[in-house]
Amino acid sequence: MFSDTRPAPIDSNAGSSMQEFRIDEPHEIRALLKALMDRSVVINLSGSDGTAYPTTLWSIDATQGKLAFSVDLMSPAAQRMVEAEEASAVGYLDQIKLQFDVADRLLVHGKNACVLQTSMPRELFRFQRRSAYRVRTLERTAPTAIFRHPQMPDMRLELRVLDVSAGGCALFLPENVPPVEPGVVIHGTRLSLDGDTEFQTSLMVHHVTSIQPQAKGVRLGCELTRLDANATRALQRYIDNTQKRRRMLSLD
């Protein structure tokens, strides 16, 4: 489905089919960017060279037409982001995906911090999330995602899959497991949904949310990336079959 972890490129000349998603009014763009900044939403920057860097929006200077993103001066990815030919940003406001280009990138050093300065986007694309049908998994099939903890490679995790769609999944992370931060990309994940559906993928963690106090854990909202054609077909079959089984169970 996705050949890499970069967001799908936006073709500004794609015609009327994209008009409903495009926002080009300056005050609307500023309002959405301010919401991202005020909520400290994790924004995933992606360069055309494959570089990925999770960050937050530090400041908006509407007068100068500049944005500033928080970066770690010592991070090689931050420097590569500056050098990339093109770069884009993706962030989420509840069920809304926001995507925009980040041009004129420059690292600006201060006394105690460093930011990635970019020009204010002239247009922004706003997409409703979850266009794909999402199903709750069947617990009796013990659906799991198996991978190495991104911060602790020696720790092997086997997390329960709560729900899944053609583009993402939700995992249950118990409270006694070290946290997984939003923006992290987890490579080499084996998704085992039932006896007939198992494949390799990468996960980009977008959200970490609490479920309920008695659950003793949190929900990881992940995007599925690097799915080949066979995995995509197997996943769609699983979704269709699970939907049918749940309908049958509801009739019993």
mmCIF file of C-alpha atoms in Angstrom, residues 3-231:
data_model
loop_
_atom_site.group_PDB
_atom_site.id
_atom_site.type_symbol
_atom_site.label_atom_id
_atom_site.label_comp_id
_atom_site.label_asym_id
_atom_site.label_seq_id
_atom_site.Cartn_x
_atom_site.Cartn_y
_atom_site.Cartn_z
ATOM 1 C CA SER A 3 6.241 2.088 -0.443
ATOM 2 C CA ASP A 4 7.792 4.132 2.381
ATOM 3 C CA THR A 5 6.910 6.200 5.441
ATOM 4 C CA ARG A 6 6.602 9.518 3.652
ATOM 5 C CA PRO A 7 3.136 11.046 3.290
ATOM 6 C CA ALA A 8 1.576 10.766 -0.130
ATOM 7 C CA PRO A 9 2.614 13.761 -2.246
ATOM 8 C CA ILE A 10 -0.011 16.365 -2.936
ATOM 9 C CA ASP A 11 -0.420 17.398 -6.544
ATOM 10 C CA SER A 12 -1.672 20.974 -6.446
ATOM 11 C CA ASN A 13 -2.797 20.651 -10.061
ATOM 12 C CA ALA A 14 -4.782 17.469 -9.549
ATOM 13 C CA GLY A 15 -7.993 19.253 -10.497
ATOM 14 C CA SER A 16 -11.380 19.623 -8.921
ATOM 15 C CA SER A 17 -11.114 16.290 -7.047
ATOM 16 C CA MET A 18 -8.658 17.929 -4.602
ATOM 17 C CA GLN A 19 -10.443 21.274 -4.252
ATOM 18 C CA GLU A 20 -12.617 20.078 -1.392
ATOM 19 C CA PHE A 21 -9.499 19.294 0.681
ATOM 20 C CA ARG A 22 -7.468 22.418 -0.096
ATOM 21 C CA ILE A 23 -7.424 25.418 2.228
ATOM 22 C CA ASP A 24 -5.756 28.558 0.906
ATOM 23 C CA GLU A 25 -7.331 31.321 2.990
ATOM 24 C CA PRO A 26 -4.508 32.754 5.169
ATOM 25 C CA HIS A 27 -6.672 33.183 8.277
ATOM 26 C CA GLU A 28 -7.899 29.566 8.080
ATOM 27 C CA ILE A 29 -4.354 28.284 7.655
ATOM 28 C CA ARG A 30 -3.194 30.322 10.665
ATOM 29 C CA ALA A 31 -6.089 29.042 12.793
ATOM 30 C CA LEU A 32 -5.305 25.386 12.026
ATOM 31 C CA LEU A 33 -1.583 25.871 12.587
ATOM 32 C CA LYS A 34 -2.281 27.630 15.890
ATOM 33 C CA ALA A 35 -4.428 24.686 16.988
ATOM 34 C CA LEU A 36 -1.516 22.343 16.228
ATOM 35 C CA MET A 37 0.820 24.567 18.235
ATOM 36 C CA ASP A 38 -1.519 25.142 21.202
ATOM 37 C CA ARG A 39 -2.189 21.411 21.596
ATOM 38 C CA SER A 40 1.501 20.509 21.175
ATOM 39 C CA VAL A 41 0.486 18.048 18.462
ATOM 40 C CA VAL A 42 3.286 15.820 17.190
ATOM 41 C CA ILE A 43 4.008 16.819 13.591
ATOM 42 C CA ASN A 44 5.868 14.370 11.379
ATOM 43 C CA LEU A 45 8.235 16.084 8.959
ATOM 44 C CA SER A 46 9.198 13.982 5.930
ATOM 45 C CA GLY A 47 11.924 14.810 3.427
ATOM 46 C CA SER A 48 12.020 13.722 -0.197
ATOM 47 C CA ASP A 49 15.193 11.766 0.625
ATOM 48 C CA GLY A 50 13.261 9.554 3.076
ATOM 49 C CA THR A 51 14.262 11.435 6.249
ATOM 50 C CA ALA A 52 11.564 11.497 8.944
ATOM 51 C CA TYR A 53 11.596 13.781 11.980
ATOM 52 C CA PRO A 54 8.821 14.058 14.626
ATOM 53 C CA THR A 55 8.531 17.509 16.181
ATOM 54 C CA THR A 56 6.108 20.168 17.436
ATOM 55 C CA LEU A 57 5.316 23.638 16.185
ATOM 56 C CA TRP A 58 7.220 26.160 18.325
ATOM 57 C CA SER A 59 5.982 29.502 16.941
ATOM 58 C CA ILE A 60 3.991 31.195 14.180
ATOM 59 C CA ASP A 61 5.039 34.600 12.848
ATOM 60 C CA ALA A 62 2.204 35.642 10.558
ATOM 61 C CA THR A 63 3.752 39.076 9.929
ATOM 62 C CA GLN A 64 6.989 37.622 8.576
ATOM 63 C CA GLY A 65 5.266 34.557 7.139
ATOM 64 C CA LYS A 66 7.445 32.148 9.138
ATOM 65 C CA LEU A 67 6.972 28.974 11.165
ATOM 66 C CA ALA A 68 9.418 27.491 13.669
ATOM 67 C CA PHE A 69 9.559 23.823 14.637
ATOM 68 C CA SER A 70 11.350 22.476 17.705
ATOM 69 C CA VAL A 71 14.454 20.463 16.812
ATOM 70 C CA ASP A 72 17.428 18.888 18.526
ATOM 71 C CA LEU A 73 20.607 20.583 17.333
ATOM 72 C CA MET A 74 22.521 17.301 17.667
ATOM 73 C CA SER A 75 20.073 15.298 15.552
ATOM 74 C CA PRO A 76 21.469 14.312 12.122
ATOM 75 C CA ALA A 77 17.879 13.991 10.866
ATOM 76 C CA ALA A 78 17.275 17.706 11.536
ATOM 77 C CA GLN A 79 20.211 18.665 9.313
ATOM 78 C CA ARG A 80 19.122 16.220 6.600
ATOM 79 C CA MET A 81 15.659 17.764 6.695
ATOM 80 C CA VAL A 82 17.208 21.123 5.784
ATOM 81 C CA GLU A 83 19.194 19.590 2.940
ATOM 82 C CA ALA A 84 16.296 17.593 1.446
ATOM 83 C CA GLU A 85 15.056 18.844 -1.913
ATOM 84 C CA GLU A 86 11.450 18.920 -0.674
ATOM 85 C CA ALA A 87 9.725 18.299 2.651
ATOM 86 C CA SER A 88 6.200 18.097 3.991
ATOM 87 C CA ALA A 89 4.490 18.018 7.371
ATOM 88 C CA VAL A 90 1.617 15.905 8.688
ATOM 89 C CA GLY A 91 -0.272 16.428 11.940
ATOM 90 C CA TYR A 92 -3.617 15.310 13.366
ATOM 91 C CA LEU A 93 -6.362 17.296 15.067
ATOM 92 C CA ASP A 94 -8.749 14.691 16.461
ATOM 93 C CA GLN A 95 -10.117 12.930 13.358
ATOM 94 C CA ILE A 96 -8.622 15.455 10.924
ATOM 95 C CA LYS A 97 -5.331 14.954 9.079
ATOM 96 C CA LEU A 98 -3.513 18.157 8.089
ATOM 97 C CA GLN A 99 -0.756 18.092 5.475
ATOM 98 C CA PHE A 100 1.321 20.945 4.065
ATOM 99 C CA ASP A 101 4.690 21.621 2.439
ATOM 100 C CA VAL A 102 7.545 23.111 4.456
ATOM 101 C CA ALA A 103 9.770 25.263 2.239
ATOM 102 C CA ASP A 104 12.764 27.570 2.820
ATOM 103 C CA ARG A 105 14.006 25.404 5.699
ATOM 104 C CA LEU A 106 16.730 26.858 7.897
ATOM 105 C CA LEU A 107 18.169 25.885 11.289
ATOM 106 C CA VAL A 108 18.153 28.904 13.616
ATOM 107 C CA HIS A 109 20.260 28.716 16.771
ATOM 108 C CA GLY A 110 19.370 30.499 19.990
ATOM 109 C CA LYS A 111 21.000 30.635 23.415
ATOM 110 C CA ASN A 112 19.173 27.656 24.822
ATOM 111 C CA ALA A 113 17.355 26.137 21.871
ATOM 112 C CA CYS A 114 17.395 25.486 18.162
ATOM 113 C CA VAL A 115 14.442 25.646 15.775
ATOM 114 C CA LEU A 116 13.788 24.696 12.184
ATOM 115 C CA GLN A 117 12.451 27.815 10.499
ATOM 116 C CA THR A 118 10.267 27.482 7.397
ATOM 117 C CA SER A 119 7.999 29.698 5.360
ATOM 118 C CA MET A 120 4.276 29.793 6.147
ATOM 119 C CA PRO A 121 2.457 27.389 3.801
ATOM 120 C CA ARG A 122 0.368 29.044 1.097
ATOM 121 C CA GLU A 123 -2.023 26.120 1.125
ATOM 122 C CA LEU A 124 -2.896 23.317 3.490
ATOM 123 C CA PHE A 125 -4.779 20.075 2.892
ATOM 124 C CA ARG A 126 -7.382 18.862 5.357
ATOM 125 C CA PHE A 127 -8.488 15.218 5.217
ATOM 126 C CA GLN A 128 -11.023 13.334 7.292
ATOM 127 C CA ARG A 129 -9.362 10.316 8.870
ATOM 128 C CA ARG A 130 -10.559 6.720 8.754
ATOM 129 C CA SER A 131 -11.872 6.636 5.220
ATOM 130 C CA ALA A 132 -11.245 2.881 5.409
ATOM 131 C CA TYR A 133 -13.615 0.627 7.302
ATOM 132 C CA ARG A 134 -12.265 -0.296 10.741
ATOM 133 C CA VAL A 135 -13.156 -3.484 12.610
ATOM 134 C CA ARG A 136 -12.612 -4.626 16.168
ATOM 135 C CA THR A 137 -10.552 -7.782 16.148
ATOM 136 C CA LEU A 138 -11.869 -11.092 17.502
ATOM 137 C CA GLU A 139 -10.120 -11.872 20.769
ATOM 138 C CA ARG A 140 -10.353 -15.628 20.308
ATOM 139 C CA THR A 141 -7.963 -15.410 17.331
ATOM 140 C CA ALA A 142 -5.369 -13.702 19.597
ATOM 141 C CA PRO A 143 -4.371 -10.958 17.109
ATOM 142 C CA THR A 144 -0.929 -9.588 17.963
ATOM 143 C CA ALA A 145 1.772 -7.225 16.741
ATOM 144 C CA ILE A 146 5.304 -8.445 17.447
ATOM 145 C CA PHE A 147 8.301 -6.108 17.327
ATOM 146 C CA ARG A 148 11.320 -4.817 19.222
ATOM 147 C CA HIS A 149 10.757 -1.845 21.509
ATOM 148 C CA PRO A 150 11.972 1.203 19.489
ATOM 149 C CA GLN A 151 13.949 2.586 22.452
ATOM 150 C CA MET A 152 15.026 -0.805 23.855
ATOM 151 C CA PRO A 153 15.953 -3.180 21.009
ATOM 152 C CA ASP A 154 16.633 -6.024 23.449
ATOM 153 C CA MET A 155 12.985 -5.965 24.557
ATOM 154 C CA ARG A 156 10.638 -8.022 22.394
ATOM 155 C CA LEU A 157 6.999 -6.924 22.585
ATOM 156 C CA GLU A 158 3.893 -8.875 21.664
ATOM 157 C CA LEU A 159 0.955 -6.450 21.863
ATOM 158 C CA ARG A 160 -2.720 -7.186 21.373
ATOM 159 C CA VAL A 161 -4.316 -5.649 18.269
ATOM 160 C CA LEU A 162 -7.533 -3.894 19.311
ATOM 161 C CA ASP A 163 -8.812 -2.903 15.879
ATOM 162 C CA VAL A 164 -7.573 -2.676 12.321
ATOM 163 C CA SER A 165 -8.351 -1.008 8.990
ATOM 164 C CA ALA A 166 -6.742 -1.044 5.564
ATOM 165 C CA GLY A 167 -4.503 1.831 6.650
ATOM 166 C CA GLY A 168 -3.915 1.458 10.383
ATOM 167 C CA CYS A 169 -4.382 -0.392 13.631
ATOM 168 C CA ALA A 170 -4.659 0.193 17.369
ATOM 169 C CA LEU A 171 -2.503 -1.708 19.854
ATOM 170 C CA PHE A 172 -2.836 -2.173 23.612
ATOM 171 C CA LEU A 173 0.321 -1.212 25.530
ATOM 172 C CA PRO A 174 0.199 -2.456 29.173
ATOM 173 C CA GLU A 175 1.147 0.017 31.889
ATOM 174 C CA ASN A 176 4.107 -2.131 33.000
ATOM 175 C CA VAL A 177 5.787 -1.757 29.562
ATOM 176 C CA PRO A 178 8.070 1.240 28.834
ATOM 177 C CA PRO A 179 6.164 3.889 26.848
ATOM 178 C CA VAL A 180 6.272 4.268 23.068
ATOM 179 C CA GLU A 181 6.284 7.900 21.950
ATOM 180 C CA PRO A 182 4.143 9.418 19.149
ATOM 181 C CA GLY A 183 6.062 10.018 15.937
ATOM 182 C CA VAL A 184 8.146 6.858 16.272
ATOM 183 C CA VAL A 185 8.401 4.545 13.253
ATOM 184 C CA ILE A 186 8.662 0.864 14.212
ATOM 185 C CA HIS A 187 10.221 -1.262 11.497
ATOM 186 C CA GLY A 188 10.169 -5.052 11.295
ATOM 187 C CA THR A 189 6.723 -5.536 12.838
ATOM 188 C CA ARG A 190 5.016 -8.899 12.370
ATOM 189 C CA LEU A 191 1.242 -8.533 12.419
ATOM 190 C CA SER A 192 -0.486 -11.831 13.190
ATOM 191 C CA LEU A 193 -4.263 -11.425 13.062
ATOM 192 C CA ASP A 194 -5.352 -15.060 12.797
ATOM 193 C CA GLY A 195 -4.122 -18.402 11.481
ATOM 194 C CA ASP A 196 -4.467 -17.245 7.857
ATOM 195 C CA THR A 197 -3.384 -13.616 8.143
ATOM 196 C CA GLU A 198 0.210 -12.816 9.051
ATOM 197 C CA PHE A 199 2.581 -10.343 7.386
ATOM 198 C CA GLN A 200 5.448 -7.910 7.924
ATOM 199 C CA THR A 201 4.884 -4.154 8.105
ATOM 200 C CA SER A 202 6.184 -0.944 9.640
ATOM 201 C CA LEU A 203 4.154 1.098 12.116
ATOM 202 C CA MET A 204 4.132 4.866 12.490
ATOM 203 C CA VAL A 205 2.764 5.744 15.924
ATOM 204 C CA HIS A 206 0.443 8.754 15.654
ATOM 205 C CA HIS A 207 -1.404 8.763 18.985
ATOM 206 C CA VAL A 208 -1.072 7.426 22.504
ATOM 207 C CA THR A 209 -4.364 7.668 24.410
ATOM 208 C CA SER A 210 -5.689 6.332 27.698
ATOM 209 C CA ILE A 211 -8.567 3.869 27.515
ATOM 210 C CA GLN A 212 -10.014 3.639 31.005
ATOM 211 C CA PRO A 213 -8.435 3.375 34.479
ATOM 212 C CA GLN A 214 -9.245 -0.310 34.919
ATOM 213 C CA ALA A 215 -7.674 -1.185 31.559
ATOM 214 C CA LYS A 216 -4.173 -0.680 33.027
ATOM 215 C CA GLY A 217 -2.661 0.431 29.762
ATOM 216 C CA VAL A 218 -2.890 2.808 26.805
ATOM 217 C CA ARG A 219 -3.953 2.640 23.171
ATOM 218 C CA LEU A 220 -1.375 3.158 20.431
ATOM 219 C CA GLY A 221 -2.910 4.507 17.218
ATOM 220 C CA CYS A 222 -0.650 3.415 14.347
ATOM 221 C CA GLU A 223 -0.441 3.823 10.582
ATOM 222 C CA LEU A 224 0.512 0.714 8.587
ATOM 223 C CA THR A 225 3.321 1.374 6.114
ATOM 224 C CA ARG A 226 5.465 -0.688 3.746
ATOM 225 C CA LEU A 227 2.702 -3.156 2.935
ATOM 226 C CA ASP A 228 3.256 -5.166 -0.239
ATOM 227 C CA ALA A 229 0.422 -6.278 -2.534
ATOM 228 C CA ASN A 230 0.042 -9.704 -0.881
ATOM 229 C CA ALA A 231 -0.175 -8.197 2.607
#
